[in-house]
Tab-separated table of C-alpha atoms and ligand atoms in Angstrom:
chain	number	residue	atom	x	y	z
A	8	UNK	CA	0.520	0.100	-0.167
A	9	UNK	CA	1.091	3.391	-0.651
A	10	UNK	CA	1.692	5.730	2.420
A	11	UNK	CA	-1.635	6.861	4.252
A	12	UNK	CA	0.331	10.183	5.198
A	13	UNK	CA	0.650	10.977	1.388
A	14	UNK	CA	-2.691	9.991	0.478
A	15	UNK	CA	-3.551	12.117	3.562
A	16	UNK	CA	-1.328	15.099	1.852
A	17	UNK	CA	-3.238	15.029	-1.203
A	18	UNK	CA	-6.762	14.639	-0.223
A	19	UNK	CA	-5.933	18.139	2.287
A	20	UNK	CA	-5.663	20.260	-0.857
A	21	UNK	CA	-8.378	18.159	-3.072
A	22	UNK	CA	-11.125	20.487	-3.996
A	23	UNK	CA	-14.299	19.793	-5.674
A	24	UNK	CA	-16.541	22.882	-7.105
A	25	UNK	CA	-20.094	22.541	-6.826
A	26	UNK	CA	-22.678	24.095	-8.965
A	27	UNK	CA	-25.020	26.371	-8.372
A	28	UNK	CA	-28.325	24.978	-9.881
A	29	UNK	CA	-28.004	21.824	-7.355
A	30	UNK	CA	-29.832	23.715	-4.768
A	31	UNK	CA	-32.662	24.766	-6.873
A	32	UNK	CA	-35.245	22.557	-7.861
A	33	UNK	CA	-34.788	20.107	-10.409
A	34	UNK	CA	-36.247	17.082	-12.472
A	35	UNK	CA	-38.031	15.595	-15.003
A	36	UNK	CA	-40.105	16.313	-17.887
A	37	UNK	CA	-42.604	14.901	-15.940
A	38	UNK	CA	-42.429	16.686	-12.819
A	39	UNK	CA	-40.170	18.834	-10.781
A	40	UNK	CA	-40.797	18.291	-7.380
A	41	UNK	CA	-40.170	21.212	-4.493
A	42	UNK	CA	-39.094	21.672	-1.760
A	43	UNK	CA	-38.997	23.550	1.369
A	44	UNK	CA	-36.231	25.844	2.142
A	45	UNK	CA	-35.132	26.058	-1.843
A	46	UNK	CA	-33.118	29.500	-2.736
A	47	UNK	CA	-34.943	31.561	-3.976
A	48	UNK	CA	-31.755	33.410	-5.997
A	49	UNK	CA	-28.144	33.494	-6.582
A	50	UNK	CA	-27.537	34.396	-3.319
A	51	UNK	CA	-29.102	32.204	-0.970
A	52	UNK	CA	-27.694	29.033	-3.917
A	53	UNK	CA	-24.300	30.692	-2.676
A	54	UNK	CA	-25.166	30.527	1.250
A	55	UNK	CA	-26.284	26.629	0.627
A	56	UNK	CA	-23.369	26.041	-1.107
A	57	UNK	CA	-21.719	27.538	1.598
A	58	UNK	CA	-22.777	24.986	3.743
A	59	UNK	CA	-21.484	22.204	2.217
A	60	UNK	CA	-17.818	23.533	2.288
A	61	UNK	CA	-18.324	24.383	6.112
A	62	UNK	CA	-19.138	20.409	6.588
A	63	UNK	CA	-16.578	18.953	4.071
A	64	UNK	CA	-13.887	21.425	3.814
A	65	UNK	CA	-13.638	20.524	0.092
A	66	UNK	CA	-15.567	22.504	-1.930
A	67	UNK	CA	-14.815	25.736	-2.007
A	68	UNK	CA	-16.164	27.267	-4.955
A	69	UNK	CA	-19.492	27.546	-6.693
A	70	UNK	CA	-20.066	27.170	-10.460
A	71	UNK	CA	-22.248	29.372	-11.688
A	72	UNK	CA	-24.497	29.221	-14.758
A	73	UNK	CA	-25.642	31.805	-16.993
A	74	UNK	CA	-28.341	33.359	-16.880
A	75	UNK	CA	-29.737	31.014	-14.302
A	76	UNK	CA	-27.550	33.139	-11.975
A	77	UNK	CA	-28.126	36.761	-13.425
A	78	UNK	CA	-27.407	39.297	-11.037
A	79	UNK	CA	-27.321	43.064	-11.409
A	80	UNK	CA	-24.130	43.073	-9.587
A	81	UNK	CA	-21.441	40.537	-10.118
A	82	UNK	CA	-18.673	42.176	-7.656
A	83	UNK	CA	-21.972	42.339	-4.775
A	84	UNK	CA	-22.469	38.062	-5.271
A	85	UNK	CA	-18.882	37.496	-5.835
A	86	UNK	CA	-18.466	39.566	-2.478
A	87	UNK	CA	-21.401	37.602	-0.259
A	88	UNK	CA	-19.402	33.975	-1.529
A	89	UNK	CA	-16.310	35.466	0.060
A	90	UNK	CA	-18.699	36.328	3.306
A	91	UNK	CA	-19.561	33.200	3.335
A	92	UNK	CA	-16.076	31.669	2.794
A	93	UNK	CA	-16.062	30.363	-0.505
A	94	UNK	CA	-15.661	31.789	-4.251
A	95	UNK	CA	-17.800	31.844	-7.643
A	96	UNK	CA	-16.001	29.662	-9.809
A	97	UNK	CA	-16.869	27.867	-13.317
A	98	UNK	CA	-19.084	29.810	-15.850
A	99	UNK	CA	-21.600	27.752	-17.556
A	100	UNK	CA	-22.668	29.150	-20.882
A	101	UNK	CA	-26.496	28.355	-21.219
A	102	UNK	CA	-27.131	28.670	-24.884
A	103	UNK	CA	-30.281	26.285	-24.753
A	104	UNK	CA	-33.040	27.789	-23.194
A	105	UNK	CA	-34.181	30.660	-25.906
A	106	UNK	CA	-36.715	30.417	-28.584
A	107	UNK	CA	-33.745	31.846	-31.244
A	108	UNK	CA	-31.917	27.900	-30.497
A	109	UNK	CA	-34.793	25.775	-31.932
A	110	UNK	CA	-31.908	24.903	-34.725
A	111	UNK	CA	-29.112	24.687	-32.911
A	112	UNK	CA	-26.499	27.784	-31.206
A	113	UNK	CA	-23.155	28.423	-32.646
A	114	UNK	CA	-23.812	25.967	-35.211
A	115	UNK	CA	-27.039	27.311	-35.981
A	116	UNK	CA	-27.646	27.750	-39.898
A	117	UNK	CA	-28.100	31.466	-40.033
A	118	UNK	CA	-25.272	33.903	-38.911
A	119	UNK	CA	-27.284	36.279	-36.641
A	120	UNK	CA	-28.171	33.309	-34.468
A	121	UNK	CA	-24.822	32.141	-34.231
A	122	UNK	CA	-23.155	35.840	-33.248
A	123	UNK	CA	-26.119	35.698	-30.660
A	124	UNK	CA	-24.633	33.015	-29.232
A	125	UNK	CA	-21.207	33.878	-29.058
A	126	UNK	CA	-22.329	37.094	-27.693
A	127	UNK	CA	-23.833	35.501	-24.795
A	128	UNK	CA	-20.229	33.477	-24.575
A	129	UNK	CA	-19.275	36.907	-24.542
A	130	UNK	CA	-21.175	38.175	-22.160
A	131	UNK	CA	-20.143	34.916	-19.411
A	132	UNK	CA	-16.548	36.140	-20.366
A	133	UNK	CA	-17.459	39.769	-18.778
A	134	UNK	CA	-18.456	38.806	-15.556
A	135	UNK	CA	-15.857	36.020	-15.235
A	136	UNK	CA	-13.621	39.491	-15.444
A	137	UNK	CA	-15.250	40.784	-12.705
A	138	UNK	CA	-16.299	37.576	-10.356
A	139	UNK	CA	-12.143	36.099	-10.850
A	140	UNK	CA	-13.196	32.976	-12.635
A	141	UNK	CA	-11.155	31.322	-14.720
A	142	UNK	CA	-13.205	28.862	-16.718
A	143	UNK	CA	-16.044	28.924	-18.484
A	144	UNK	CA	-17.179	25.661	-19.219
A	145	UNK	CA	-19.528	25.587	-22.760
A	146	UNK	CA	-21.690	22.794	-23.957
A	147	UNK	CA	-23.851	23.115	-26.649
A	148	UNK	CA	-27.020	21.599	-27.308
A	149	UNK	CA	-26.754	21.773	-30.733
A	150	UNK	CA	-27.621	18.786	-33.104
A	151	UNK	CA	-29.976	18.156	-35.641
A	152	UNK	CA	-33.256	15.532	-35.462
A	153	UNK	CA	-33.613	14.066	-39.009
A	154	UNK	CA	-31.222	13.224	-42.061
A	155	UNK	CA	-30.875	15.766	-44.074
A	156	UNK	CA	-31.779	18.593	-42.020
A	157	UNK	CA	-28.600	20.438	-42.390
A	158	UNK	CA	-24.898	19.650	-43.581
A	159	UNK	CA	-23.182	18.207	-40.829
A	160	UNK	CA	-19.608	18.851	-41.531
A	161	UNK	CA	-21.448	22.408	-42.640
A	162	UNK	CA	-22.570	22.562	-38.368
A	163	UNK	CA	-18.228	21.657	-37.494
A	164	UNK	CA	-16.855	24.569	-39.853
A	165	UNK	CA	-20.195	26.928	-38.091
A	166	UNK	CA	-19.091	25.528	-34.759
A	167	UNK	CA	-15.344	25.919	-35.541
A	168	UNK	CA	-15.696	29.272	-36.105
A	169	UNK	CA	-17.749	30.653	-33.293
A	170	UNK	CA	-15.132	29.085	-30.515
A	171	UNK	CA	-12.287	31.279	-32.633
A	172	UNK	CA	-14.763	34.098	-31.632
A	173	UNK	CA	-14.883	33.579	-27.984
A	174	UNK	CA	-11.424	31.866	-27.727
A	175	UNK	CA	-9.589	34.838	-29.106
A	176	UNK	CA	-11.494	37.091	-26.078
A	177	UNK	CA	-9.973	34.771	-23.427
A	178	UNK	CA	-8.199	36.764	-20.742
A	179	UNK	CA	-4.282	35.513	-20.504
A	180	UNK	CA	-5.573	33.295	-17.164
A	181	UNK	CA	-9.073	32.061	-18.925
A	182	UNK	CA	-10.004	28.449	-20.263
A	183	UNK	CA	-12.634	27.515	-22.302
A	184	UNK	CA	-13.583	23.698	-21.630
A	185	UNK	CA	-15.680	22.012	-23.957
A	186	UNK	CA	-18.264	19.501	-23.000
A	187	UNK	CA	-19.244	16.678	-24.969
A	188	UNK	CA	-22.522	14.373	-24.638
A	189	UNK	CA	-23.704	12.118	-26.847
A	190	UNK	CA	-26.973	13.095	-27.672
A	191	UNK	CA	-30.160	15.402	-26.141
A	192	UNK	CA	-31.640	17.176	-26.795
A	193	UNK	CA	-31.000	16.003	-30.180
A	194	UNK	CA	-31.642	13.041	-31.538
A	195	UNK	CA	-30.338	11.880	-34.598
A	196	UNK	CA	-26.542	14.270	-34.838
A	197	UNK	CA	-25.449	16.463	-31.555
A	198	UNK	CA	-22.532	18.429	-32.980
A	199	UNK	CA	-20.295	18.065	-30.014
A	200	UNK	CA	-21.210	13.752	-29.576
A	201	UNK	CA	-17.742	12.613	-28.275
A	202	UNK	CA	-14.662	13.011	-26.262
A	203	UNK	CA	-12.740	13.291	-30.195
A	204	UNK	CA	-14.281	15.771	-31.617
A	205	UNK	CA	-14.289	18.163	-28.657
A	206	UNK	CA	-10.593	17.284	-28.710
A	207	UNK	CA	-9.809	18.150	-32.135
A	208	UNK	CA	-11.382	21.682	-31.680
A	209	UNK	CA	-9.912	22.202	-28.835
A	210	UNK	CA	-6.471	21.152	-30.545
A	211	UNK	CA	-7.411	23.607	-32.992
A	212	UNK	CA	-8.071	26.340	-31.230
A	213	UNK	CA	-4.994	26.700	-28.477
A	214	UNK	CA	-3.440	25.607	-25.461
A	215	UNK	CA	-6.316	27.442	-23.505
A	216	UNK	CA	-8.807	25.471	-24.961
A	217	UNK	CA	-9.527	22.105	-23.144
A	218	UNK	CA	-11.759	19.086	-22.408
A	219	UNK	CA	-14.604	18.922	-19.982
A	220	UNK	CA	-15.586	15.032	-19.471
A	221	UNK	CA	-18.694	14.638	-18.070
A	222	UNK	CA	-18.937	11.907	-16.660
A	223	UNK	CA	-22.841	11.325	-17.223
A	224	UNK	CA	-22.506	11.644	-21.216
A	225	UNK	CA	-21.400	8.596	-22.479
A	226	UNK	CA	-23.125	5.484	-23.878
A	227	UNK	CA	-23.991	2.682	-21.834
A	228	UNK	CA	-19.946	0.439	-21.160
A	229	UNK	CA	-17.705	3.067	-22.873
A	230	UNK	CA	-14.544	2.886	-20.530
A	231	UNK	CA	-14.034	6.490	-19.912
A	232	UNK	CA	-11.044	5.869	-17.905
A	233	UNK	CA	-9.735	5.261	-20.797
A	234	UNK	CA	-10.497	8.672	-21.709
A	235	UNK	CA	-9.478	10.031	-19.188
A	236	UNK	CA	-5.681	8.261	-19.270
A	237	UNK	CA	-5.670	10.025	-22.820
A	238	UNK	CA	-6.577	13.292	-22.541
A	239	UNK	CA	-4.012	13.508	-19.323
A	240	UNK	CA	-1.501	12.169	-21.733
A	241	UNK	CA	-2.615	14.693	-24.552
A	242	UNK	CA	-2.949	17.459	-21.547
A	243	UNK	CA	-5.479	18.362	-22.418
A	244	UNK	CA	-8.140	17.013	-19.716
A	245	UNK	CA	-9.638	20.440	-18.168
A	246	UNK	CA	-12.661	19.613	-16.353
A	247	UNK	CA	-14.735	16.741	-14.770
A	248	UNK	CA	-18.622	17.179	-14.241
A	249	UNK	CA	-18.713	14.431	-11.672
A	250	UNK	CA	-22.700	12.407	-12.037
A	251	UNK	CA	-23.061	9.295	-11.857
A	252	UNK	CA	-25.983	7.154	-14.966
A	253	UNK	CA	-28.084	4.337	-14.964
A	254	UNK	CA	-29.878	4.857	-18.177
A	255	UNK	CA	-28.882	8.784	-19.334
A	256	UNK	CA	-27.999	11.448	-18.549
A	257	UNK	CA	-29.439	10.866	-15.087
A	258	UNK	CA	-27.582	13.499	-13.176
A	259	UNK	CA	-27.602	11.898	-10.100
A	260	UNK	CA	-25.076	11.540	-7.251
A	261	UNK	CA	-21.663	10.642	-8.706
A	262	UNK	CA	-20.957	7.227	-7.605
A	263	UNK	CA	-24.055	5.792	-6.865
A	264	UNK	CA	-24.287	4.110	-10.148
A	265	UNK	CA	-20.644	2.437	-10.251
A	266	UNK	CA	-18.334	3.487	-7.059
A	267	UNK	CA	-15.945	1.596	-9.189
A	268	UNK	CA	-16.232	3.049	-12.229
A	269	UNK	CA	-15.624	6.141	-10.844
A	270	UNK	CA	-11.953	4.653	-8.917
A	271	UNK	CA	-10.852	3.546	-12.290
A	272	UNK	CA	-11.573	7.124	-13.529
A	273	UNK	CA	-9.283	8.493	-10.433
A	274	UNK	CA	-7.348	5.847	-10.647
A	275	UNK	CA	-5.891	7.025	-14.481
A	276	UNK	CA	-6.388	10.792	-13.128
A	277	UNK	CA	-3.649	9.791	-10.368
A	278	UNK	CA	-1.318	7.588	-12.776
A	279	UNK	CA	-2.193	10.667	-15.171
A	280	UNK	CA	-0.531	13.703	-12.576
A	281	UNK	CA	-4.086	15.367	-12.112
A	282	UNK	CA	-3.842	15.180	-8.529
A	283	UNK	CA	-0.129	16.864	-8.706
A	284	UNK	CA	0.447	19.948	-6.965
A	285	UNK	CA	-1.450	23.262	-9.522
A	286	UNK	CA	-3.072	20.445	-11.655
A	287	UNK	CA	-5.202	22.115	-14.305
A	288	UNK	CA	-7.671	19.466	-14.311
A	289	UNK	CA	-10.746	21.271	-11.931
A	290	UNK	CA	-12.957	18.664	-10.382
A	291	UNK	CA	-16.693	19.899	-10.723
A	292	UNK	CA	-19.824	18.290	-9.932
A	293	UNK	CA	-23.020	18.575	-11.994
A	294	UNK	CA	-25.748	17.101	-10.594
A	295	UNK	CA	-29.462	17.984	-9.663
A	296	UNK	CA	-31.297	16.386	-6.677
A	297	UNK	CA	-34.834	15.626	-8.103
A	298	UNK	CA	-35.628	13.907	-4.755
A	299	UNK	CA	-33.539	14.231	-1.924
A	300	UNK	CA	-32.386	17.122	-0.174
A	301	UNK	CA	-30.257	18.735	-1.827
A	302	UNK	CA	-27.358	20.413	0.961
A	303	UNK	CA	-27.132	16.391	2.209
A	304	UNK	CA	-26.932	15.212	-1.285
A	305	UNK	CA	-24.230	17.383	-2.318
A	306	UNK	CA	-22.428	16.716	0.516
A	307	UNK	CA	-22.691	12.574	-0.234
A	308	UNK	CA	-21.686	13.548	-3.525
A	309	UNK	CA	-18.303	15.199	-2.531
A	310	UNK	CA	-17.281	12.402	0.260
A	311	UNK	CA	-18.208	9.718	-2.434
A	312	UNK	CA	-15.823	11.293	-4.659
A	313	UNK	CA	-12.844	11.912	-2.005
A	314	UNK	CA	-13.458	7.860	-1.239
A	315	UNK	CA	-13.256	7.068	-4.882
A	316	UNK	CA	-9.510	9.531	-4.608
A	317	UNK	CA	-8.208	8.168	-1.282
A	318	UNK	CA	-8.950	4.569	-3.043
A	319	UNK	CA	-6.900	5.744	-5.729
A	320	UNK	CA	-3.926	7.144	-3.992
A	321	UNK	CA	-3.744	3.479	-2.244
A	322	UNK	CA	-3.186	1.976	-5.172
A	323	UNK	CA	0.638	0.863	-4.742
A	324	UNK	CA	2.348	2.475	-7.850
A	325	UNK	CA	6.039	1.338	-7.746
A	326	UNK	CA	4.645	-2.857	-7.409
A	327	UNK	CA	1.936	-2.309	-10.234
A	328	UNK	CA	4.746	-0.827	-12.350
A	329	UNK	CA	6.671	-3.819	-11.163
A	330	UNK	CA	4.028	-6.539	-12.044
A	331	UNK	CA	2.961	-4.648	-15.548
A	332	UNK	CA	6.679	-5.088	-16.483
A	333	UNK	CA	6.872	-8.548	-15.551
A	334	UNK	CA	3.426	-9.519	-17.240
A	335	UNK	CA	1.502	-10.402	-14.107
A	336	UNK	CA	-1.556	-9.940	-15.234
A	337	UNK	CA	-3.593	-11.068	-11.942
A	338	UNK	CA	-0.824	-9.362	-10.237
A	339	UNK	CA	-1.701	-5.946	-11.054
A	340	UNK	CA	-5.651	-6.610	-11.275
A	341	UNK	CA	-4.830	-8.100	-7.869
A	342	UNK	CA	-3.246	-4.202	-6.256
A	343	UNK	CA	-6.034	-2.213	-7.899
A	344	UNK	CA	-8.565	-4.219	-6.269
A	345	UNK	CA	-6.580	-4.270	-2.966
A	346	UNK	CA	-6.692	-0.479	-3.009
A	347	UNK	CA	-10.367	-0.625	-4.336
A	348	UNK	CA	-11.541	-2.855	-1.961
A	349	UNK	CA	-9.970	-1.240	1.330
A	350	UNK	CA	-11.962	1.086	4.025
A	351	UNK	CA	-11.185	4.593	3.847
A	352	UNK	CA	-14.129	5.774	5.410
A	353	UNK	CA	-11.678	5.676	9.181
A	354	UNK	CA	-8.581	7.345	7.249
A	355	UNK	CA	-10.995	10.059	5.559
A	356	UNK	CA	-12.841	10.818	8.957
A	357	UNK	CA	-9.127	10.824	10.440
A	358	UNK	CA	-8.231	13.714	8.229
A	359	UNK	CA	-11.375	16.043	8.799
A	360	UNK	CA	-11.215	15.506	12.564
A	361	UNK	CA	-7.085	16.958	11.875
A	362	UNK	CA	-9.240	19.418	10.029
A	363	UNK	CA	-11.013	20.282	12.451
A	364	UNK	CA	-14.241	19.092	10.961
A	365	UNK	CA	-16.955	16.609	11.670
A	366	UNK	CA	-15.920	12.968	10.789
A	367	UNK	CA	-19.143	13.067	9.487
A	368	UNK	CA	-20.004	15.823	7.197
A	369	UNK	CA	-24.040	14.266	6.133
A	370	UNK	CA	-24.610	13.977	9.962
A	371	UNK	CA	-22.967	17.110	11.238
A	372	UNK	CA	-25.103	18.948	8.295
A	373	UNK	CA	-28.061	17.116	9.647
A	374	UNK	CA	-27.578	18.172	13.582
A	375	UNK	CA	-26.952	22.134	12.741
A	376	UNK	CA	-30.593	22.380	12.177
A	377	UNK	CA	-30.153	24.806	9.218
A	378	UNK	CA	-33.032	22.884	7.220
A	379	UNK	CA	-35.517	23.562	9.764
A	380	UNK	CA	-34.085	26.917	9.219
A	381	UNK	CA	-34.337	27.656	5.416
A	382	UNK	CA	-37.694	26.507	5.582
A	383	UNK	CA	-38.744	28.402	7.941
A	384	UNK	CA	-36.813	31.725	6.737
A	385	UNK	CA	-37.367	31.257	2.931
A	386	UNK	CA	-41.585	31.870	2.932
A	387	UNK	CA	-43.038	33.141	-1.011
A	388	UNK	CA	-41.033	34.226	-3.458
A	389	UNK	CA	-40.397	32.356	-6.355
A	390	UNK	CA	-38.060	28.871	-5.654
A	391	UNK	CA	-35.217	28.990	-8.220
A	392	UNK	CA	-35.276	26.197	-11.007
A	393	UNK	CA	-34.083	25.842	-14.801
A	394	UNK	CA	-34.438	28.804	-15.935
A	395	UNK	CA	-34.697	31.179	-12.325
B	623	LIG	C1	-25.203	19.280	-20.304
B	623	LIG	O1	-26.366	18.085	-19.928
B	623	LIG	C2	-24.852	19.128	-19.061
B	623	LIG	O2	-23.896	18.290	-18.522
B	623	LIG	C3	-24.339	20.720	-18.966
B	623	LIG	O3	-23.186	20.737	-18.299
B	623	LIG	C4	-24.828	21.969	-18.415
B	623	LIG	O4	-24.491	22.904	-18.674
B	623	LIG	C5	-25.377	20.745	-17.405
B	623	LIG	O5	-25.488	19.745	-17.902
B	623	LIG	C6	-27.056	21.815	-16.533
B	623	LIG	O6	-27.661	22.173	-17.409
B	624	LIG	MN1	-22.429	19.004	-17.284
């Protein structure tokens, strides 16, 4: 086993960004269930996110979704976050909820609509200039529903042109992260359906563009850890959007469906240097809590990721390399499985205690009475959801 002390050192500086939209109401196209205490505005979302950091010590930044988190004064929102011990993180663009985008946004056949979408990306960059966020995350709902609806390579051409316009406006420390998703909302063709498409566009753009791997955006059986290993090797893994899927893009709690897959991904991250000091990889949750309580759901997500990371850090890298060089197939597999089968929860509890935190963040949050407090206080107004 690799040293527990070393693993703890890495875990102490391993941060996960939480998504502002996880605190609002969400659901399926069949029903969105409201829940008491749900934030009514971005300020309340940040307050809830700050609770996740308070109890885990591992979630100091909050990803924003524009315009869901639109406010008059972003410096005021940034100050509010700071006052609560967190900061505003990645700006997520949204070019999928406007009537103009029926045929796409940055790939739309009409140049005026493409420019409207690019102007929105510029707006996100301006917000980032105020909040100090470094990453602009791009996910495009662009695609077609029927063969013959549009010209597939023409759409790639338009995509490249729109991305270039945005890239050219990036500040010296800003990055563009291009997320892919194999289907939905388009069903016949999607313009950024896979990591290869994203990777090629990023390569053409330049070093400030990298791929975002949303763990829920793959067909069943896809070897996500291979994608992660490859992108790390090519230095183009920019970020993760973590969540879990049983069927498609379920957006459930990361590690819920397949904790072994999460471990395998984290092992490749570790092998590829993704936990090193100054890593360019950012770790972000992209989830919704449709029926469970949102803040405990986020806390559980953080602890699930920490457990997978801790297990990956316990893999005996030297022994693994020796086994691989010797062609010891089962020996190599044993080394991974030993680490995976280790119960790391006591070690993580110990680490939290060393950091002055409660070893069990979810239980500590439950005892805090925060949920009852916000349920009593947040009366009236319109609860936030996708679009508010
Ligand atoms: C799309 O399914 C996605 O994963 C993108 O990251 C969006 O920004 C996010 O979900 C929330 O809509
Ligand atoms: Mn995502």
